[in-house]
mmCIF file of C-alpha atoms in Angstrom:
data_model
loop_
_atom_site.group_PDB
_atom_site.id
_atom_site.type_symbol
_atom_site.label_atom_id
_atom_site.label_comp_id
_atom_site.label_asym_id
_atom_site.label_seq_id
_atom_site.Cartn_x
_atom_site.Cartn_y
_atom_site.Cartn_z
ATOM 1 C CA MET A 509 3.920 38.333 4.413
ATOM 2 C CA ALA A 510 4.395 36.059 7.543
ATOM 3 C CA PRO A 511 4.975 32.558 6.835
ATOM 4 C CA ALA A 512 1.716 30.329 7.346
ATOM 5 C CA ALA A 513 1.513 28.602 10.429
ATOM 6 C CA PRO A 514 2.119 24.836 10.164
ATOM 7 C CA ARG A 515 -0.822 22.410 10.458
ATOM 8 C CA SER A 516 -1.800 19.790 12.617
ATOM 9 C CA GLY A 517 -1.495 15.967 11.178
ATOM 10 C CA GLU A 518 -5.403 15.652 11.835
ATOM 11 C CA ALA A 519 -6.531 18.772 9.741
ATOM 12 C CA ILE A 520 -4.220 17.412 7.225
ATOM 13 C CA PHE A 521 -5.426 13.926 7.103
ATOM 14 C CA SER A 522 -9.136 14.962 7.186
ATOM 15 C CA SER A 523 -8.304 17.360 4.195
ATOM 16 C CA VAL A 524 -6.209 14.593 1.649
ATOM 17 C CA ASP A 525 -7.753 12.014 -0.499
ATOM 18 C CA ARG A 526 -8.064 9.195 1.031
ATOM 19 C CA VAL A 527 -8.140 5.177 0.459
ATOM 20 C CA ASN A 528 -9.245 2.112 2.631
ATOM 21 C CA ALA A 529 -6.245 1.167 5.083
ATOM 22 C CA GLU A 530 -7.210 -2.594 4.301
ATOM 23 C CA LEU A 531 -6.299 -2.101 0.482
ATOM 24 C CA PHE A 532 -2.950 -0.653 1.640
ATOM 25 C CA THR A 533 -2.541 -3.210 4.162
ATOM 26 C CA LEU A 534 -3.305 -5.965 1.545
ATOM 27 C CA THR A 535 -0.491 -4.080 -0.993
ATOM 28 C CA TYR A 536 1.789 -4.457 1.386
ATOM 29 C CA GLY A 537 1.682 -7.555 2.429
ATOM 30 C CA ALA A 538 1.637 -8.832 -1.534
ATOM 31 C CA ILE A 539 5.171 -7.293 -2.020
ATOM 32 C CA VAL A 540 6.532 -8.095 1.146
ATOM 33 C CA ARG A 541 5.822 -11.889 0.076
ATOM 34 C CA GLN A 542 6.900 -11.104 -3.508
ATOM 35 C CA LEU A 543 10.411 -10.035 -2.008
ATOM 36 C CA LEU A 544 10.654 -13.119 0.102
ATOM 37 C CA ASN A 545 9.795 -15.375 -2.937
ATOM 38 C CA ASP A 546 12.027 -13.338 -5.320
ATOM 39 C CA LEU A 547 15.408 -12.708 -2.794
ATOM 40 C CA GLU A 548 14.579 -16.156 -0.698
ATOM 41 C CA GLU A 549 16.960 -14.218 2.418
ATOM 42 C CA VAL A 550 15.135 -13.008 5.307
ATOM 43 C CA GLU A 551 18.000 -10.137 5.325
ATOM 44 C CA GLU A 552 18.014 -9.466 1.774
ATOM 45 C CA VAL A 553 14.540 -8.331 2.081
ATOM 46 C CA ASN A 554 15.161 -6.214 4.702
ATOM 47 C CA LYS A 555 17.552 -4.410 3.041
ATOM 48 C CA GLN A 556 14.734 -4.589 0.014
ATOM 49 C CA LEU A 557 12.120 -3.186 1.971
ATOM 50 C CA ASP A 558 14.766 -0.530 3.695
ATOM 51 C CA GLN A 559 15.446 0.752 0.198
ATOM 52 C CA MET A 560 11.500 1.228 -0.975
ATOM 53 C CA GLY A 561 11.374 3.785 1.460
ATOM 54 C CA TYR A 562 14.709 5.323 1.219
ATOM 55 C CA ASN A 563 13.176 5.638 -2.327
ATOM 56 C CA ILE A 564 9.222 6.761 -1.194
ATOM 57 C CA GLY A 565 10.975 8.764 1.587
ATOM 58 C CA ILE A 566 12.859 11.500 -0.623
ATOM 59 C CA ARG A 567 9.874 12.125 -2.521
ATOM 60 C CA LEU A 568 7.498 12.014 0.457
ATOM 61 C CA ILE A 569 9.128 14.688 2.185
ATOM 62 C CA ASP A 570 7.789 17.729 -1.080
ATOM 63 C CA GLU A 571 4.827 16.361 0.056
ATOM 64 C CA PHE A 572 4.898 16.517 3.773
ATOM 65 C CA LEU A 573 7.324 20.397 3.555
ATOM 66 C CA ALA A 574 4.448 21.276 0.857
ATOM 67 C CA LYS A 575 1.292 20.784 3.285
ATOM 68 C CA SER A 576 2.120 21.064 6.433
ATOM 69 C CA ASN A 577 3.749 24.770 6.327
ATOM 70 C CA VAL A 578 6.478 23.593 8.475
ATOM 71 C CA SER A 579 9.170 25.566 7.984
ATOM 72 C CA ARG A 580 13.381 25.244 9.660
ATOM 73 C CA CYS A 581 12.682 22.689 13.284
ATOM 74 C CA VAL A 582 15.053 24.516 15.459
ATOM 75 C CA ASP A 583 16.736 21.118 16.331
ATOM 76 C CA PHE A 584 15.894 17.321 16.335
ATOM 77 C CA LYS A 585 13.788 17.275 18.712
ATOM 78 C CA GLU A 586 11.197 19.081 17.196
ATOM 79 C CA THR A 587 12.483 17.343 14.326
ATOM 80 C CA ALA A 588 11.451 13.670 15.917
ATOM 81 C CA ASP A 589 7.947 15.549 17.184
ATOM 82 C CA MET A 590 6.923 16.820 14.001
ATOM 83 C CA ILE A 591 7.839 13.227 12.610
ATOM 84 C CA ALA A 592 5.822 11.658 14.731
ATOM 85 C CA LYS A 593 3.086 14.086 15.252
ATOM 86 C CA VAL A 594 2.073 15.817 11.601
ATOM 87 C CA GLY A 595 4.344 12.693 9.561
ATOM 88 C CA PHE A 596 2.934 9.962 10.733
ATOM 89 C CA LYS A 597 -0.448 11.253 10.876
ATOM 90 C CA MET A 598 -1.068 13.084 7.640
ATOM 91 C CA PHE A 599 0.048 9.633 5.535
ATOM 92 C CA LEU A 600 -1.215 6.965 7.861
ATOM 93 C CA GLY A 601 -3.644 8.446 9.698
ATOM 94 C CA VAL A 602 -1.727 7.457 13.094
ATOM 95 C CA THR A 603 -0.293 8.797 15.736
ATOM 96 C CA ALA A 604 2.987 8.204 17.723
ATOM 97 C CA SER A 605 5.088 9.428 20.320
ATOM 98 C CA VAL A 606 8.595 10.261 20.835
ATOM 99 C CA THR A 607 10.446 8.999 23.707
ATOM 100 C CA LYS A 608 13.943 8.098 25.465
ATOM 101 C CA TRP A 609 15.632 11.193 24.627
ATOM 102 C CA ASP A 610 19.690 10.808 25.305
ATOM 103 C CA ALA A 611 21.079 13.000 26.566
ATOM 104 C CA ASP A 612 22.668 14.929 24.401
ATOM 105 C CA GLY A 613 19.248 15.289 22.308
ATOM 106 C CA SER A 614 20.464 12.987 18.989
ATOM 107 C CA CYS A 615 18.915 10.368 19.775
ATOM 108 C CA CYS A 616 15.163 9.655 20.352
ATOM 109 C CA SER A 617 12.579 6.075 19.976
ATOM 110 C CA ILE A 618 9.512 6.854 17.766
ATOM 111 C CA VAL A 619 6.778 4.753 19.460
ATOM 112 C CA LEU A 620 3.683 3.668 17.215
ATOM 113 C CA GLU A 621 0.084 3.055 18.779
ATOM 114 C CA GLU A 622 -1.504 1.525 16.156
ATOM 115 C CA ASN A 623 0.730 0.022 12.683
ATOM 116 C CA PRO A 624 -1.770 0.011 9.539
ATOM 117 C CA LEU A 625 1.130 -2.577 7.692
ATOM 118 C CA VAL A 626 0.382 -5.368 10.373
ATOM 119 C CA ASP A 627 -2.748 -6.155 10.056
ATOM 120 C CA PHE A 628 -3.494 -9.803 9.091
ATOM 121 C CA VAL A 629 0.150 -10.323 10.171
ATOM 122 C CA GLU A 630 1.391 -13.129 11.455
ATOM 123 C CA LEU A 631 5.284 -14.066 10.612
ATOM 124 C CA PRO A 632 5.447 -17.701 9.989
ATOM 125 C CA ASP A 633 8.677 -19.352 11.250
ATOM 126 C CA THR A 634 10.820 -19.126 8.638
ATOM 127 C CA CYS A 635 10.628 -15.521 8.971
ATOM 128 C CA GLN A 636 11.372 -15.054 12.661
ATOM 129 C CA GLY A 637 14.764 -12.420 11.515
ATOM 130 C CA LEU A 638 11.895 -9.946 9.176
ATOM 131 C CA TYR A 639 11.937 -6.976 9.974
ATOM 132 C CA TYR A 640 8.361 -6.845 8.649
ATOM 133 C CA CYS A 641 8.061 -2.694 8.330
ATOM 134 C CA ASN A 642 10.650 -2.442 8.109
ATOM 135 C CA ILE A 643 9.937 0.128 5.121
ATOM 136 C CA LEU A 644 8.646 2.670 7.553
ATOM 137 C CA SER A 645 12.527 2.948 8.710
ATOM 138 C CA GLY A 646 13.851 3.610 4.692
ATOM 139 C CA VAL A 647 10.631 6.417 4.441
ATOM 140 C CA ILE A 648 12.238 8.334 7.287
ATOM 141 C CA ARG A 649 15.917 8.188 6.764
ATOM 142 C CA GLY A 650 14.652 8.485 3.322
ATOM 143 C CA ALA A 651 13.216 11.984 4.099
ATOM 144 C CA LEU A 652 15.225 13.094 7.001
ATOM 145 C CA GLU A 653 18.213 13.092 4.051
ATOM 146 C CA MET A 654 16.246 15.634 1.722
ATOM 147 C CA VAL A 655 16.732 17.842 4.770
ATOM 148 C CA ALA A 656 20.594 17.427 5.467
ATOM 149 C CA MET A 657 19.930 15.408 7.989
ATOM 150 C CA LYS A 658 21.603 12.145 8.300
ATOM 151 C CA THR A 659 20.400 9.270 10.416
ATOM 152 C CA GLU A 660 20.465 5.749 10.856
ATOM 153 C CA VAL A 661 16.620 3.835 12.190
ATOM 154 C CA THR A 662 16.671 0.931 14.082
ATOM 155 C CA TRP A 663 13.992 -1.492 14.502
ATOM 156 C CA ILE A 664 13.779 -1.833 18.347
ATOM 157 C CA ARG A 665 10.624 -3.052 19.207
ATOM 158 C CA ASP A 666 8.168 -5.190 17.167
ATOM 159 C CA MET A 667 5.017 -6.793 17.855
ATOM 160 C CA LEU A 668 5.038 -9.006 15.111
ATOM 161 C CA ARG A 669 8.311 -10.899 17.091
ATOM 162 C CA GLY A 670 6.757 -10.757 20.318
ATOM 163 C CA ASP A 671 7.400 -7.044 21.697
ATOM 164 C CA ASP A 672 4.482 -4.821 23.453
ATOM 165 C CA ALA A 673 4.740 -2.186 20.841
ATOM 166 C CA TYR A 674 6.633 -0.849 17.559
ATOM 167 C CA GLU A 675 9.294 1.203 18.731
ATOM 168 C CA LEU A 676 12.030 2.816 16.177
ATOM 169 C CA GLN A 677 15.167 4.073 17.430
ATOM 170 C CA VAL A 678 16.345 7.202 15.502
ATOM 171 C CA LYS A 679 19.925 7.939 15.641
ATOM 172 C CA LEU A 680 21.195 11.568 14.432
ATOM 173 C CA LEU A 681 25.084 10.816 12.785
ATOM 174 C CA SER A 682 25.332 14.150 11.466
ATOM 175 C CA GLN A 683 23.561 17.564 10.107
ATOM 176 C CA LEU A 684 25.128 18.517 6.423
ATOM 177 C CA PRO A 685 25.626 21.616 6.178
ATOM 178 C CA GLU A 686 23.752 23.541 3.117
ATOM 179 C CA GLU A 687 25.259 25.068 0.281
ATOM 180 C CA TYR A 688 23.980 27.774 -1.541
ATOM 181 C CA PRO A 689 24.461 27.288 -5.200
ATOM 182 C CA TYR A 690 22.910 30.104 -6.155
ATOM 183 C CA LYS A 691 23.468 34.094 -4.492
ATOM 184 C CA ASP A 692 21.037 35.210 -2.188
ATOM 185 C CA ASP A 693 21.164 38.458 -3.754
ATOM 186 C CA GLU A 694 19.847 37.423 -7.503
ATOM 187 C CA MET B 580 -6.053 -8.059 30.447
ATOM 188 C CA ILE B 581 -8.624 -6.248 28.965
ATOM 189 C CA GLY B 582 -8.425 -2.780 30.408
ATOM 190 C CA ALA B 583 -4.510 -3.464 31.590
ATOM 191 C CA GLY B 584 -3.980 -0.189 29.103
ATOM 192 C CA LYS B 585 -1.706 -2.667 27.266
ATOM 193 C CA ILE B 586 -2.137 -3.887 23.581
ATOM 194 C CA LYS B 587 -1.694 -7.082 24.134
ATOM 195 C CA GLN B 588 0.498 -8.961 22.815
ATOM 196 C CA TYR B 589 1.411 -12.296 21.342
ATOM 197 C CA SER B 590 -1.707 -13.592 20.210
ATOM 198 C CA ASN B 591 -3.168 -15.811 17.772
ATOM 199 C CA ILE B 592 -4.157 -13.243 15.205
ATOM 200 C CA LEU B 593 -7.031 -15.827 14.476
ATOM 201 C CA GLU B 594 -8.698 -13.978 18.481
ATOM 202 C CA LYS B 595 -8.470 -10.809 17.387
ATOM 203 C CA PRO B 596 -11.104 -8.790 16.908
ATOM 204 C CA LEU B 597 -11.525 -8.382 12.829
ATOM 205 C CA SER B 598 -11.358 -5.033 12.289
ATOM 206 C CA LYS B 599 -14.603 -3.083 10.802
ATOM 207 C CA GLY B 600 -12.482 -1.668 7.502
ATOM 208 C CA LYS B 601 -12.802 1.706 8.327
ATOM 209 C CA GLN B 602 -9.541 3.106 9.066
ATOM 210 C CA GLU B 603 -8.180 5.221 6.130
ATOM 211 C CA VAL B 604 -4.439 5.869 4.932
ATOM 212 C CA SER B 605 -3.621 8.889 2.861
ATOM 213 C CA LEU B 606 -3.881 8.557 -1.212
ATOM 214 C CA SER B 607 -0.649 9.293 -1.429
ATOM 215 C CA ALA B 608 0.394 6.861 1.252
ATOM 216 C CA PHE B 609 -0.572 4.139 -1.284
ATOM 217 C CA ALA B 610 0.555 5.814 -4.675
ATOM 218 C CA PHE B 611 4.381 5.857 -2.896
ATOM 219 C CA LEU B 612 3.891 2.072 -2.100
ATOM 220 C CA PHE B 613 2.001 1.118 -5.621
ATOM 221 C CA SER B 614 5.197 3.259 -7.342
ATOM 222 C CA GLU B 615 7.523 1.157 -5.383
ATOM 223 C CA LEU B 616 6.069 -2.425 -6.395
ATOM 224 C CA VAL B 617 5.912 -0.956 -10.120
ATOM 225 C CA GLN B 618 9.253 0.130 -9.795
ATOM 226 C CA TYR B 619 10.728 -2.804 -8.268
ATOM 227 C CA ASN B 620 8.862 -5.954 -10.459
ATOM 228 C CA GLN B 621 10.130 -3.076 -13.313
ATOM 229 C CA THR B 622 14.131 -4.700 -12.370
ATOM 230 C CA GLN B 623 13.011 -7.714 -12.094
ATOM 231 C CA VAL B 624 11.736 -8.704 -16.215
ATOM 232 C CA ASP B 625 12.757 -7.586 -19.511
ATOM 233 C CA ASN B 626 9.475 -7.621 -20.878
ATOM 234 C CA ILE B 627 6.034 -5.351 -20.795
ATOM 235 C CA SER B 628 3.883 -8.811 -20.251
ATOM 236 C CA GLU B 629 6.825 -9.757 -17.905
ATOM 237 C CA LEU B 630 5.584 -7.008 -15.549
ATOM 238 C CA GLU B 631 2.452 -7.120 -16.439
ATOM 239 C CA ARG B 632 2.574 -10.816 -14.909
ATOM 240 C CA ARG B 633 4.194 -9.829 -11.894
ATOM 241 C CA LEU B 634 1.688 -7.544 -10.843
ATOM 242 C CA GLU B 635 -0.766 -9.346 -11.618
ATOM 243 C CA ASP B 636 0.249 -12.272 -8.999
ATOM 244 C CA ALA B 637 0.685 -9.760 -6.504
ATOM 245 C CA GLY B 638 -2.855 -8.402 -7.380
ATOM 246 C CA TYR B 639 -4.059 -12.107 -7.403
ATOM 247 C CA ALA B 640 -2.828 -12.505 -3.471
ATOM 248 C CA VAL B 641 -4.782 -9.288 -2.537
ATOM 249 C CA GLY B 642 -7.954 -10.781 -4.567
ATOM 250 C CA ALA B 643 -7.667 -14.132 -2.502
ATOM 251 C CA ARG B 644 -7.695 -12.062 1.311
ATOM 252 C CA VAL B 645 -10.053 -9.885 0.178
ATOM 253 C CA LEU B 646 -12.246 -12.341 -0.573
ATOM 254 C CA GLU B 647 -12.062 -14.090 2.636
ATOM 255 C CA LEU B 648 -11.846 -11.112 4.602
ATOM 256 C CA LEU B 649 -15.506 -10.011 2.531
ATOM 257 C CA CYS B 650 -17.731 -13.538 2.943
ATOM 258 C CA HIS B 651 -16.664 -13.229 6.318
ATOM 259 C CA ARG B 652 -17.519 -9.708 8.082
ATOM 260 C CA ASP B 653 -20.366 -8.637 5.140
ATOM 261 C CA LYS B 654 -21.845 -11.919 3.781
ATOM 262 C CA GLY B 655 -21.972 -14.352 7.103
ATOM 263 C CA ASN B 656 -19.376 -16.266 5.452
ATOM 264 C CA ARG B 657 -21.507 -16.867 2.674
ATOM 265 C CA ARG B 658 -20.392 -16.491 -1.246
ATOM 266 C CA GLU B 659 -21.586 -16.121 -4.390
ATOM 267 C CA THR B 660 -22.276 -18.742 -6.475
ATOM 268 C CA ARG B 661 -23.965 -17.551 -9.124
ATOM 269 C CA LEU B 662 -22.394 -15.802 -11.750
ATOM 270 C CA LEU B 663 -24.269 -12.768 -12.378
ATOM 271 C CA GLY B 664 -24.230 -13.137 -8.425
ATOM 272 C CA ILE B 665 -20.111 -13.022 -7.915
ATOM 273 C CA LEU B 666 -19.796 -10.115 -10.618
ATOM 274 C CA SER B 667 -22.292 -7.963 -9.173
ATOM 275 C CA PHE B 668 -20.043 -8.979 -5.509
ATOM 276 C CA VAL B 669 -17.081 -8.400 -7.438
ATOM 277 C CA HIS B 670 -18.065 -4.485 -9.171
ATOM 278 C CA SER B 671 -20.456 -3.343 -6.149
ATOM 279 C CA THR B 672 -18.717 -4.968 -2.654
ATOM 280 C CA VAL B 673 -15.430 -5.463 -3.314
ATOM 281 C CA TRP B 674 -15.087 -2.261 -5.332
ATOM 282 C CA LYS B 675 -16.565 0.086 -2.694
ATOM 283 C CA VAL B 676 -14.215 -1.318 0.085
ATOM 284 C CA LEU B 677 -11.209 -1.084 -2.017
ATOM 285 C CA PHE B 678 -11.858 2.499 -4.119
ATOM 286 C CA GLY B 679 -14.375 3.478 -2.164
ATOM 287 C CA LYS B 680 -16.670 3.603 -4.811
ATOM 288 C CA VAL B 681 -18.794 1.168 -6.815
ATOM 289 C CA ALA B 682 -17.322 0.950 -10.171
ATOM 290 C CA ASP B 683 -18.440 2.324 -13.093
ATOM 291 C CA SER B 684 -19.972 -0.460 -15.399
ATOM 292 C CA LEU B 685 -20.351 -3.567 -15.761
ATOM 293 C CA GLU B 686 -20.984 -4.828 -19.265
ATOM 294 C CA LYS B 687 -21.475 -8.375 -21.391
ATOM 295 C CA GLY B 688 -18.844 -8.752 -23.953
ATOM 296 C CA THR B 689 -20.788 -8.401 -27.149
ATOM 297 C CA GLU B 690 -19.308 -10.728 -29.170
ATOM 298 C CA HIS B 691 -18.225 -13.716 -26.793
ATOM 299 C CA GLU B 692 -20.107 -14.800 -24.165
ATOM 300 C CA ASP B 693 -18.066 -15.877 -21.822
ATOM 301 C CA GLU B 694 -16.385 -12.601 -21.648
ATOM 302 C CA TYR B 695 -17.730 -9.495 -19.283
ATOM 303 C CA MET B 696 -16.301 -6.450 -18.337
ATOM 304 C CA ILE B 697 -15.897 -3.974 -15.743
ATOM 305 C CA SER B 698 -14.735 -0.295 -16.644
ATOM 306 C CA GLU B 699 -13.421 2.651 -14.498
ATOM 307 C CA LYS B 700 -12.755 6.197 -15.791
ATOM 308 C CA ASP B 701 -10.300 6.504 -12.977
ATOM 309 C CA LEU B 702 -8.652 3.576 -11.870
ATOM 310 C CA LEU B 703 -7.086 4.781 -8.536
ATOM 311 C CA VAL B 704 -3.649 2.915 -9.687
ATOM 312 C CA ASN B 705 -3.531 4.447 -12.174
ATOM 313 C CA LYS B 706 -4.511 7.960 -11.040
ATOM 314 C CA PHE B 707 -1.104 8.634 -10.409
ATOM 315 C CA ILE B 708 0.995 7.133 -13.243
ATOM 316 C CA SER B 709 1.926 8.036 -17.485
ATOM 317 C CA VAL B 710 3.364 4.609 -19.094
ATOM 318 C CA PRO B 711 6.100 6.070 -21.166
ATOM 319 C CA LYS B 712 5.940 5.290 -24.778
ATOM 320 C CA ASP B 713 8.586 2.718 -24.959
ATOM 321 C CA MET B 714 6.105 0.977 -23.155
ATOM 322 C CA GLY B 715 3.768 0.109 -25.430
ATOM 323 C CA THR B 716 0.123 -1.214 -24.208
ATOM 324 C CA PHE B 717 0.926 -1.286 -20.616
ATOM 325 C CA ASN B 718 -1.247 -0.922 -18.266
ATOM 326 C CA CYS B 719 -1.300 -0.719 -14.403
ATOM 327 C CA GLY B 720 -4.531 -1.904 -13.824
ATOM 328 C CA ALA B 721 -2.659 -5.836 -14.114
ATOM 329 C CA PHE B 722 -2.749 -5.073 -10.210
ATOM 330 C CA VAL B 723 -6.503 -4.382 -10.018
ATOM 331 C CA ALA B 724 -6.965 -6.971 -12.713
ATOM 332 C CA GLY B 725 -5.232 -9.607 -10.828
ATOM 333 C CA ILE B 726 -7.058 -8.400 -7.469
ATOM 334 C CA VAL B 727 -10.798 -9.594 -9.364
ATOM 335 C CA ARG B 728 -9.042 -12.398 -10.322
ATOM 336 C CA GLY B 729 -8.321 -13.742 -6.806
ATOM 337 C CA VAL B 730 -11.613 -12.340 -5.986
ATOM 338 C CA LEU B 731 -12.924 -15.120 -8.989
ATOM 339 C CA ASP B 732 -10.697 -18.171 -8.890
ATOM 340 C CA GLY B 733 -11.166 -17.936 -4.680
ATOM 341 C CA ALA B 734 -15.174 -18.536 -5.375
ATOM 342 C CA GLY B 735 -14.479 -21.184 -7.809
ATOM 343 C CA PHE B 736 -15.115 -18.732 -11.063
ATOM 344 C CA PRO B 737 -11.756 -19.115 -12.409
ATOM 345 C CA ALA B 738 -10.793 -16.796 -15.260
ATOM 346 C CA VAL B 739 -8.205 -14.680 -17.225
ATOM 347 C CA VAL B 740 -8.184 -11.422 -16.573
ATOM 348 C CA THR B 741 -6.599 -8.099 -18.152
ATOM 349 C CA ALA B 742 -6.803 -4.636 -18.176
ATOM 350 C CA HIS B 743 -6.422 -2.395 -20.847
ATOM 351 C CA PHE B 744 -6.468 0.833 -21.804
ATOM 352 C CA VAL B 745 -9.637 2.182 -23.854
ATOM 353 C CA PRO B 746 -9.580 5.990 -25.030
ATOM 354 C CA MET B 747 -13.119 7.767 -24.590
ATOM 355 C CA GLU B 748 -14.602 10.271 -26.532
ATOM 356 C CA GLY B 749 -14.335 13.902 -24.273
ATOM 357 C CA LEU B 750 -11.827 12.513 -21.938
ATOM 358 C CA GLN B 751 -7.954 13.911 -21.259
ATOM 359 C CA ARG B 752 -7.528 10.189 -19.810
ATOM 360 C CA PRO B 753 -8.701 6.629 -21.588
ATOM 361 C CA ARG B 754 -10.111 4.632 -19.167
ATOM 362 C CA THR B 755 -9.657 1.181 -17.765
ATOM 363 C CA THR B 756 -11.673 -1.632 -18.649
ATOM 364 C CA ILE B 757 -11.031 -4.820 -16.670
ATOM 365 C CA LEU B 758 -11.555 -7.637 -19.245
ATOM 366 C CA ILE B 759 -12.816 -11.166 -17.511
ATOM 367 C CA LYS B 760 -13.156 -14.228 -19.782
ATOM 368 C CA PHE B 761 -14.078 -17.290 -17.812
ATOM 369 C CA ALA B 762 -13.608 -20.474 -18.088
ATOM 370 C CA GLU B 763 -14.860 -22.715 -20.109
ATOM 371 C CA GLU B 764 -16.230 -24.939 -17.070
ATOM 372 C CA VAL B 765 -17.854 -22.072 -15.435
ATOM 373 C CA LEU B 766 -19.984 -21.554 -18.194
ATOM 374 C CA GLN B 767 -20.762 -24.608 -18.561
ATOM 375 C CA ARG B 768 -21.720 -25.242 -14.715
ATOM 376 C CA GLU B 769 -23.816 -21.591 -15.293
ATOM 377 C CA ALA B 770 -25.665 -23.388 -17.352
ATOM 378 C CA ARG B 771 -26.492 -26.481 -15.736
ATOM 379 C CA LEU B 772 -27.763 -24.561 -13.139
ATOM 380 C CA GLY B 773 -30.270 -22.983 -15.385
#
């Protein structure tokens, strides 16, 4: 049987259960506020948000693969496209674009046109070092690690910090060799 | 610079038009996020009641903002001032916005005058949660209880709000009941207003 064709982000998003984005936004805000209270240091909050994202990413990849019918991507370019076009759409209902490829195709930027995490948000003077959306970079890093790609994900532009867009740089560090714990003919 | 094809930046957040609240994200995105909230808070506490208190605090922050948002957007900057009014606001308007449906039921407690209950067969936050045996009566609905308390408190109806599992005959999963116990002053004021 031929593998099922990959589904578009829109098609998946419209077929899954959804919740009001404001509940999501405000809940995320509550999490960030709790972390700021508990950890006090903005740097620590950035780390914890990244860790939470990572935890989500390593679980979320299963759902992504199961619902999208995406099979192996031929290269990192296709992977980045999948994240931007299918991943962001199916979970957050927003689209993202991929730009700024480097020469050897191992580093690019994902630019978010909308970002449901930041509605109602303004960074006070005391939190200027905060990467408010750091959970997203963790999600991407975690998800890619589960498909054998070690990446480094950093924020390049952040509108909460006065930039004109949300831009994440995704850099492929290494591709882990696949290990087969079983024999093919068994 | 409207129409410049670029998102306006660094403007005061209050100048931005308020969204209509029709945007959605996938349920799994919320479930993942909520599970991280619970797991993180588990690392910060020694016992179940402390964990529930922290989830309630997180919910309270959401509730306070939901009240402000909904009063402004849906009610022309007016808010309910009577007990039944605010209860039905929570049960209908708030529930509908946050969970996409009106709550299953709103009842008055039979034993105490100051108690009201909002029940939900399948509360959104409990959908993917199964509580381990050793965690006893822990209920993630504490987060929703916090939201309710935040809304009520902000509207001038201080109350103690808790979440409980109530087993239902014929249903596999217990329903969640949010128990609201109003402060004495609220009932006194209500009595004065007649």
